[in-house]
GROMACS .gro file of C-alpha atoms in nm:
model
  246
    1UNK     CA    1  -7.312   3.655   1.188
    2UNK     CA    2  -7.448   3.973   1.344
    3UNK     CA    3  -7.443   4.186   1.029
    4UNK     CA    4  -7.773   4.236   0.848
    5UNK     CA    5  -7.765   4.082   0.502
    6UNK     CA    6  -7.842   4.408   0.326
    7UNK     CA    7  -7.528   4.580   0.456
    8UNK     CA    8  -7.280   4.324   0.324
    9UNK     CA    9  -7.463   4.167   0.032
   10UNK     CA   10  -7.578   4.458  -0.182
   11UNK     CA   11  -7.722   4.420  -0.536
   12UNK     CA   12  -7.487   4.294  -0.805
   13UNK     CA   13  -7.521   4.413  -1.163
   14UNK     CA   14  -7.261   4.233  -1.372
   15UNK     CA   15  -7.247   4.016  -1.683
   16UNK     CA   16  -7.091   3.730  -1.484
   17UNK     CA   17  -7.324   3.746  -1.187
   18UNK     CA   18  -7.230   3.415  -1.023
   19UNK     CA   19  -6.862   3.501  -1.058
   20UNK     CA   20  -6.927   3.847  -0.911
   21UNK     CA   21  -7.096   3.687  -0.609
   22UNK     CA   22  -6.796   3.457  -0.560
   23UNK     CA   23  -6.567   3.758  -0.574
   24UNK     CA   24  -6.785   3.963  -0.334
   25UNK     CA   25  -6.796   3.691  -0.070
   26UNK     CA   26  -6.428   3.608  -0.123
   27UNK     CA   27  -6.337   3.972  -0.065
   28UNK     CA   28  -6.557   3.986   0.246
   29UNK     CA   29  -6.363   3.690   0.383
   30UNK     CA   30  -6.025   3.825   0.277
   31UNK     CA   31  -6.103   4.162   0.432
   32UNK     CA   32  -6.194   4.003   0.765
   33UNK     CA   33  -6.555   4.115   0.745
   34UNK     CA   34  -6.668   3.753   0.731
   35UNK     CA   35  -6.479   3.527   0.970
   36UNK     CA   36  -6.445   3.148   0.995
   37UNK     CA   37  -6.759   3.016   1.159
   38UNK     CA   38  -6.981   3.306   1.052
   39UNK     CA   39  -7.316   3.192   0.917
   40UNK     CA   40  -7.427   3.317   0.576
   41UNK     CA   41  -7.785   3.421   0.506
   42UNK     CA   42  -8.005   3.162   0.336
   43UNK     CA   43  -8.009   3.123  -0.043
   44UNK     CA   44  -8.341   3.307  -0.052
   45UNK     CA   45  -8.205   3.594   0.157
   46UNK     CA   46  -7.890   3.620  -0.056
   47UNK     CA   47  -8.100   3.611  -0.371
   48UNK     CA   48  -8.307   3.902  -0.244
   49UNK     CA   49  -8.003   4.098  -0.123
   50UNK     CA   50  -7.808   4.052  -0.447
   51UNK     CA   51  -8.124   4.097  -0.658
   52UNK     CA   52  -8.052   3.783  -0.860
   53UNK     CA   53  -8.225   3.453  -0.924
   54UNK     CA   54  -8.193   3.177  -0.659
   55UNK     CA   55  -8.021   2.945  -0.909
   56UNK     CA   56  -7.752   3.213  -0.961
   57UNK     CA   57  -7.683   3.223  -0.588
   58UNK     CA   58  -7.684   2.844  -0.577
   59UNK     CA   59  -7.417   2.825  -0.848
   60UNK     CA   60  -7.200   3.081  -0.669
   61UNK     CA   61  -7.229   2.900  -0.336
   62UNK     CA   62  -7.128   2.572  -0.500
   63UNK     CA   63  -6.817   2.740  -0.642
   64UNK     CA   64  -6.736   2.877  -0.296
   65UNK     CA   65  -6.772   2.524  -0.154
   66UNK     CA   66  -6.539   2.392  -0.422
   67UNK     CA   67  -6.285   2.656  -0.315
   68UNK     CA   68  -6.338   2.545   0.050
   69UNK     CA   69  -6.434   2.898   0.147
   70UNK     CA   70  -6.770   2.785   0.284
   71UNK     CA   71  -6.923   2.465   0.414
   72UNK     CA   72  -7.286   2.358   0.449
   73UNK     CA   73  -7.398   2.167   0.755
   74UNK     CA   74  -7.720   1.973   0.784
   75UNK     CA   75  -7.946   1.924   1.082
   76UNK     CA   76  -8.107   2.139   1.347
   77UNK     CA   77  -7.820   2.386   1.370
   78UNK     CA   78  -7.735   2.358   1.005
   79UNK     CA   79  -7.673   2.626   0.746
   80UNK     CA   80  -7.390   2.760   0.536
   81UNK     CA   81  -7.084   2.883   0.723
   82UNK     CA   82  -6.746   3.034   0.644
   83UNK     CA   83  -6.500   2.744   0.644
   84UNK     CA   84  -6.272   2.715   0.946
   85UNK     CA   85  -5.967   2.703   0.716
   86UNK     CA   86  -6.083   2.975   0.477
   87UNK     CA   87  -5.752   3.162   0.488
   88UNK     CA   88  -5.576   2.854   0.349
   89UNK     CA   89  -5.843   2.790   0.085
   90UNK     CA   90  -5.761   2.747  -0.283
   91UNK     CA   91  -5.919   3.085  -0.355
   92UNK     CA   92  -5.633   3.255  -0.172
   93UNK     CA   93  -5.359   3.025  -0.304
   94UNK     CA   94  -5.247   3.251  -0.589
   95UNK     CA   95  -4.913   3.122  -0.718
   96UNK     CA   96  -4.841   3.445  -0.901
   97UNK     CA   97  -4.696   3.641  -0.612
   98UNK     CA   98  -4.625   4.007  -0.695
   99UNK     CA   99  -4.277   4.134  -0.760
  100UNK     CA  100  -4.128   4.401  -0.537
  101UNK     CA  101  -4.210   4.665  -0.800
  102UNK     CA  102  -4.567   4.539  -0.841
  103UNK     CA  103  -4.624   4.543  -0.467
  104UNK     CA  104  -4.478   4.893  -0.444
  105UNK     CA  105  -4.736   5.005  -0.701
  106UNK     CA  106  -5.008   4.827  -0.503
  107UNK     CA  107  -4.884   5.021  -0.199
  108UNK     CA  108  -4.929   5.354  -0.381
  109UNK     CA  109  -5.291   5.259  -0.446
  110UNK     CA  110  -5.333   5.150  -0.085
  111UNK     CA  111  -5.189   5.479   0.042
  112UNK     CA  112  -5.440   5.671  -0.170
  113UNK     CA  113  -5.743   5.468  -0.058
  114UNK     CA  114  -5.655   5.388   0.302
  115UNK     CA  115  -5.488   5.723   0.361
  116UNK     CA  116  -5.794   5.919   0.251
  117UNK     CA  117  -6.023   5.694   0.456
  118UNK     CA  118  -5.803   5.751   0.762
  119UNK     CA  119  -5.803   6.128   0.711
  120UNK     CA  120  -6.182   6.131   0.676
  121UNK     CA  121  -6.228   5.929   0.995
  122UNK     CA  122  -5.996   6.162   1.188
  123UNK     CA  123  -6.199   6.456   1.062
  124UNK     CA  124  -6.523   6.290   1.166
  125UNK     CA  125  -6.384   6.221   1.513
  126UNK     CA  126  -6.271   6.584   1.544
  127UNK     CA  127  -6.620   6.698   1.444
  128UNK     CA  128  -6.785   6.464   1.695
  129UNK     CA  129  -6.965   6.273   1.419
  130UNK     CA  130  -6.881   5.923   1.545
  131UNK     CA  131  -7.059   5.761   1.837
  132UNK     CA  132  -6.879   5.649   2.150
  133UNK     CA  133  -6.954   5.289   2.052
  134UNK     CA  134  -6.792   5.337   1.709
  135UNK     CA  135  -6.478   5.485   1.860
  136UNK     CA  136  -6.462   5.210   2.121
  137UNK     CA  137  -6.496   4.948   1.848
  138UNK     CA  138  -6.199   5.102   1.667
  139UNK     CA  139  -5.989   5.070   1.982
  140UNK     CA  140  -6.105   4.711   2.036
  141UNK     CA  141  -6.002   4.616   1.681
  142UNK     CA  142  -5.662   4.779   1.733
  143UNK     CA  143  -5.611   4.575   2.048
  144UNK     CA  144  -5.737   4.254   1.883
  145UNK     CA  145  -5.458   4.269   1.625
  146UNK     CA  146  -5.195   4.317   1.898
  147UNK     CA  147  -5.276   4.006   2.102
  148UNK     CA  148  -4.986   3.774   2.172
  149UNK     CA  149  -5.000   3.421   2.040
  150UNK     CA  150  -5.220   3.485   1.738
  151UNK     CA  151  -5.185   3.243   1.449
  152UNK     CA  152  -5.089   3.393   1.114
  153UNK     CA  153  -5.448   3.351   0.991
  154UNK     CA  154  -5.598   3.509   1.303
  155UNK     CA  155  -5.356   3.801   1.279
  156UNK     CA  156  -5.430   3.853   0.909
  157UNK     CA  157  -5.804   3.869   0.971
  158UNK     CA  158  -5.765   4.096   1.274
  159UNK     CA  159  -5.536   4.328   1.078
  160UNK     CA  160  -5.775   4.330   0.783
  161UNK     CA  161  -6.079   4.402   0.999
  162UNK     CA  162  -5.908   4.700   1.165
  163UNK     CA  163  -5.835   4.865   0.830
  164UNK     CA  164  -6.171   4.768   0.684
  165UNK     CA  165  -6.349   4.924   0.983
  166UNK     CA  166  -6.166   5.253   0.930
  167UNK     CA  167  -6.300   5.257   0.574
  168UNK     CA  168  -6.648   5.180   0.702
  169UNK     CA  169  -6.632   5.472   0.947
  170UNK     CA  170  -6.522   5.718   0.679
  171UNK     CA  171  -6.873   5.715   0.531
  172UNK     CA  172  -6.783   5.646   0.167
  173UNK     CA  173  -6.922   5.320   0.019
  174UNK     CA  174  -6.673   5.342  -0.270
  175UNK     CA  175  -6.374   5.373  -0.036
  176UNK     CA  176  -6.511   5.083   0.169
  177UNK     CA  177  -6.540   4.862  -0.141
  178UNK     CA  178  -6.185   4.956  -0.243
  179UNK     CA  179  -6.051   4.877   0.106
  180UNK     CA  180  -6.220   4.537   0.098
  181UNK     CA  181  -6.043   4.465  -0.229
  182UNK     CA  182  -5.711   4.581  -0.084
  183UNK     CA  183  -5.742   4.358   0.222
  184UNK     CA  184  -5.848   4.057   0.015
  185UNK     CA  185  -5.540   4.108  -0.202
  186UNK     CA  186  -5.320   4.128   0.107
  187UNK     CA  187  -5.467   3.803   0.236
  188UNK     CA  188  -5.346   3.636  -0.084
  189UNK     CA  189  -5.007   3.806  -0.078
  190UNK     CA  190  -4.933   3.740   0.289
  191UNK     CA  191  -5.045   3.376   0.285
  192UNK     CA  192  -4.678   3.270   0.312
  193UNK     CA  193  -4.644   3.441   0.647
  194UNK     CA  194  -4.522   3.173   0.890
  195UNK     CA  195  -4.609   3.378   1.196
  196UNK     CA  196  -4.744   3.727   1.258
  197UNK     CA  197  -4.499   4.014   1.299
  198UNK     CA  198  -4.398   4.104   1.653
  199UNK     CA  199  -4.576   4.438   1.680
  200UNK     CA  200  -4.381   4.521   1.994
  201UNK     CA  201  -4.057   4.526   1.796
  202UNK     CA  202  -4.189   4.628   1.454
  203UNK     CA  203  -4.357   4.946   1.571
  204UNK     CA  204  -4.474   5.068   1.230
  205UNK     CA  205  -4.650   4.733   1.180
  206UNK     CA  206  -4.860   4.798   1.490
  207UNK     CA  207  -5.175   5.005   1.475
  208UNK     CA  208  -5.094   5.210   1.783
  209UNK     CA  209  -4.962   5.525   1.615
  210UNK     CA  210  -5.231   5.525   1.347
  211UNK     CA  211  -5.509   5.476   1.601
  212UNK     CA  212  -5.366   5.754   1.820
  213UNK     CA  213  -5.368   5.994   1.524
  214UNK     CA  214  -5.728   5.899   1.443
  215UNK     CA  215  -5.842   5.945   1.802
  216UNK     CA  216  -5.663   6.283   1.814
  217UNK     CA  217  -5.880   6.394   1.523
  218UNK     CA  218  -5.576   6.488   1.312
  219UNK     CA  219  -5.633   6.408   0.940
  220UNK     CA  220  -5.282   6.488   0.815
  221UNK     CA  221  -5.113   6.300   1.097
  222UNK     CA  222  -5.344   6.006   1.025
  223UNK     CA  223  -5.238   6.007   0.659
  224UNK     CA  224  -4.870   6.012   0.760
  225UNK     CA  225  -4.908   5.727   1.007
  226UNK     CA  226  -5.103   5.521   0.754
  227UNK     CA  227  -4.833   5.585   0.494
  228UNK     CA  228  -4.559   5.473   0.735
  229UNK     CA  229  -4.761   5.165   0.826
  230UNK     CA  230  -4.823   5.046   0.470
  231UNK     CA  231  -4.470   5.123   0.350
  232UNK     CA  232  -4.330   4.914   0.632
  233UNK     CA  233  -4.536   4.624   0.496
  234UNK     CA  234  -4.325   4.645   0.179
  235UNK     CA  235  -4.008   4.629   0.390
  236UNK     CA  236  -4.136   4.324   0.580
  237UNK     CA  237  -4.244   4.159   0.254
  238UNK     CA  238  -3.902   4.208   0.100
  239UNK     CA  239  -3.706   4.119   0.411
  240UNK     CA  240  -3.894   3.796   0.482
  241UNK     CA  241  -3.915   3.689   0.118
  242UNK     CA  242  -4.291   3.717   0.063
  243UNK     CA  243  -4.234   3.905  -0.264
  244UNK     CA  244  -4.063   3.800  -0.585
  245UNK     CA  245  -3.753   3.979  -0.703
  246UNK     CA  246  -3.799   4.193  -1.016
   0.00000   0.00000   0.00000
């Protein structure tokens, strides 16, 4: 994993600290920020980053193993890694799928969070506040989610990482945390997806129009394209039976 521990694993101040660590790492996986095969920091490093006792981290990691989100390997190249089948793990197997109305309400929240993040990023691009490398990374993540032949899990993580990266670029830690939560929820909701959508035919499910609006530095256009993108997810969810009837 090429991300420094301090950026992903910030201090946790909660009554149920072990549970909060499980949720934080689960959301990082669900949002695509941690991918299968990524190596976690050591228990000591996580303890320092989260500002909790080592035994608290140890309990959380054991719960994550029980959920098959992570696995620990022994030996010279050992360590704790995100499980290869994390997307199919028990943590994401929530039997209580949302109804159409519940998912529509979730979409309103997503429009507010992701729409504002998109508008802020477009504004930052217009103002020349993002580096060339950051803009190029955005384009690379767009293209990664459009590759042919992706498995449903690979597509879900690529899709999640694209949206999560937009939130990261907007410069608001609170919006980034909210986007992580949104993408983790979508990973649970879309787990029934047999295959990824054909972005060539389902144009609003692609990231092309949204990315173009961002790169044009147009905040309002970016909001509109984000809104069209997320509302089309409702249509796909209803049409393909991912959501429960009211």
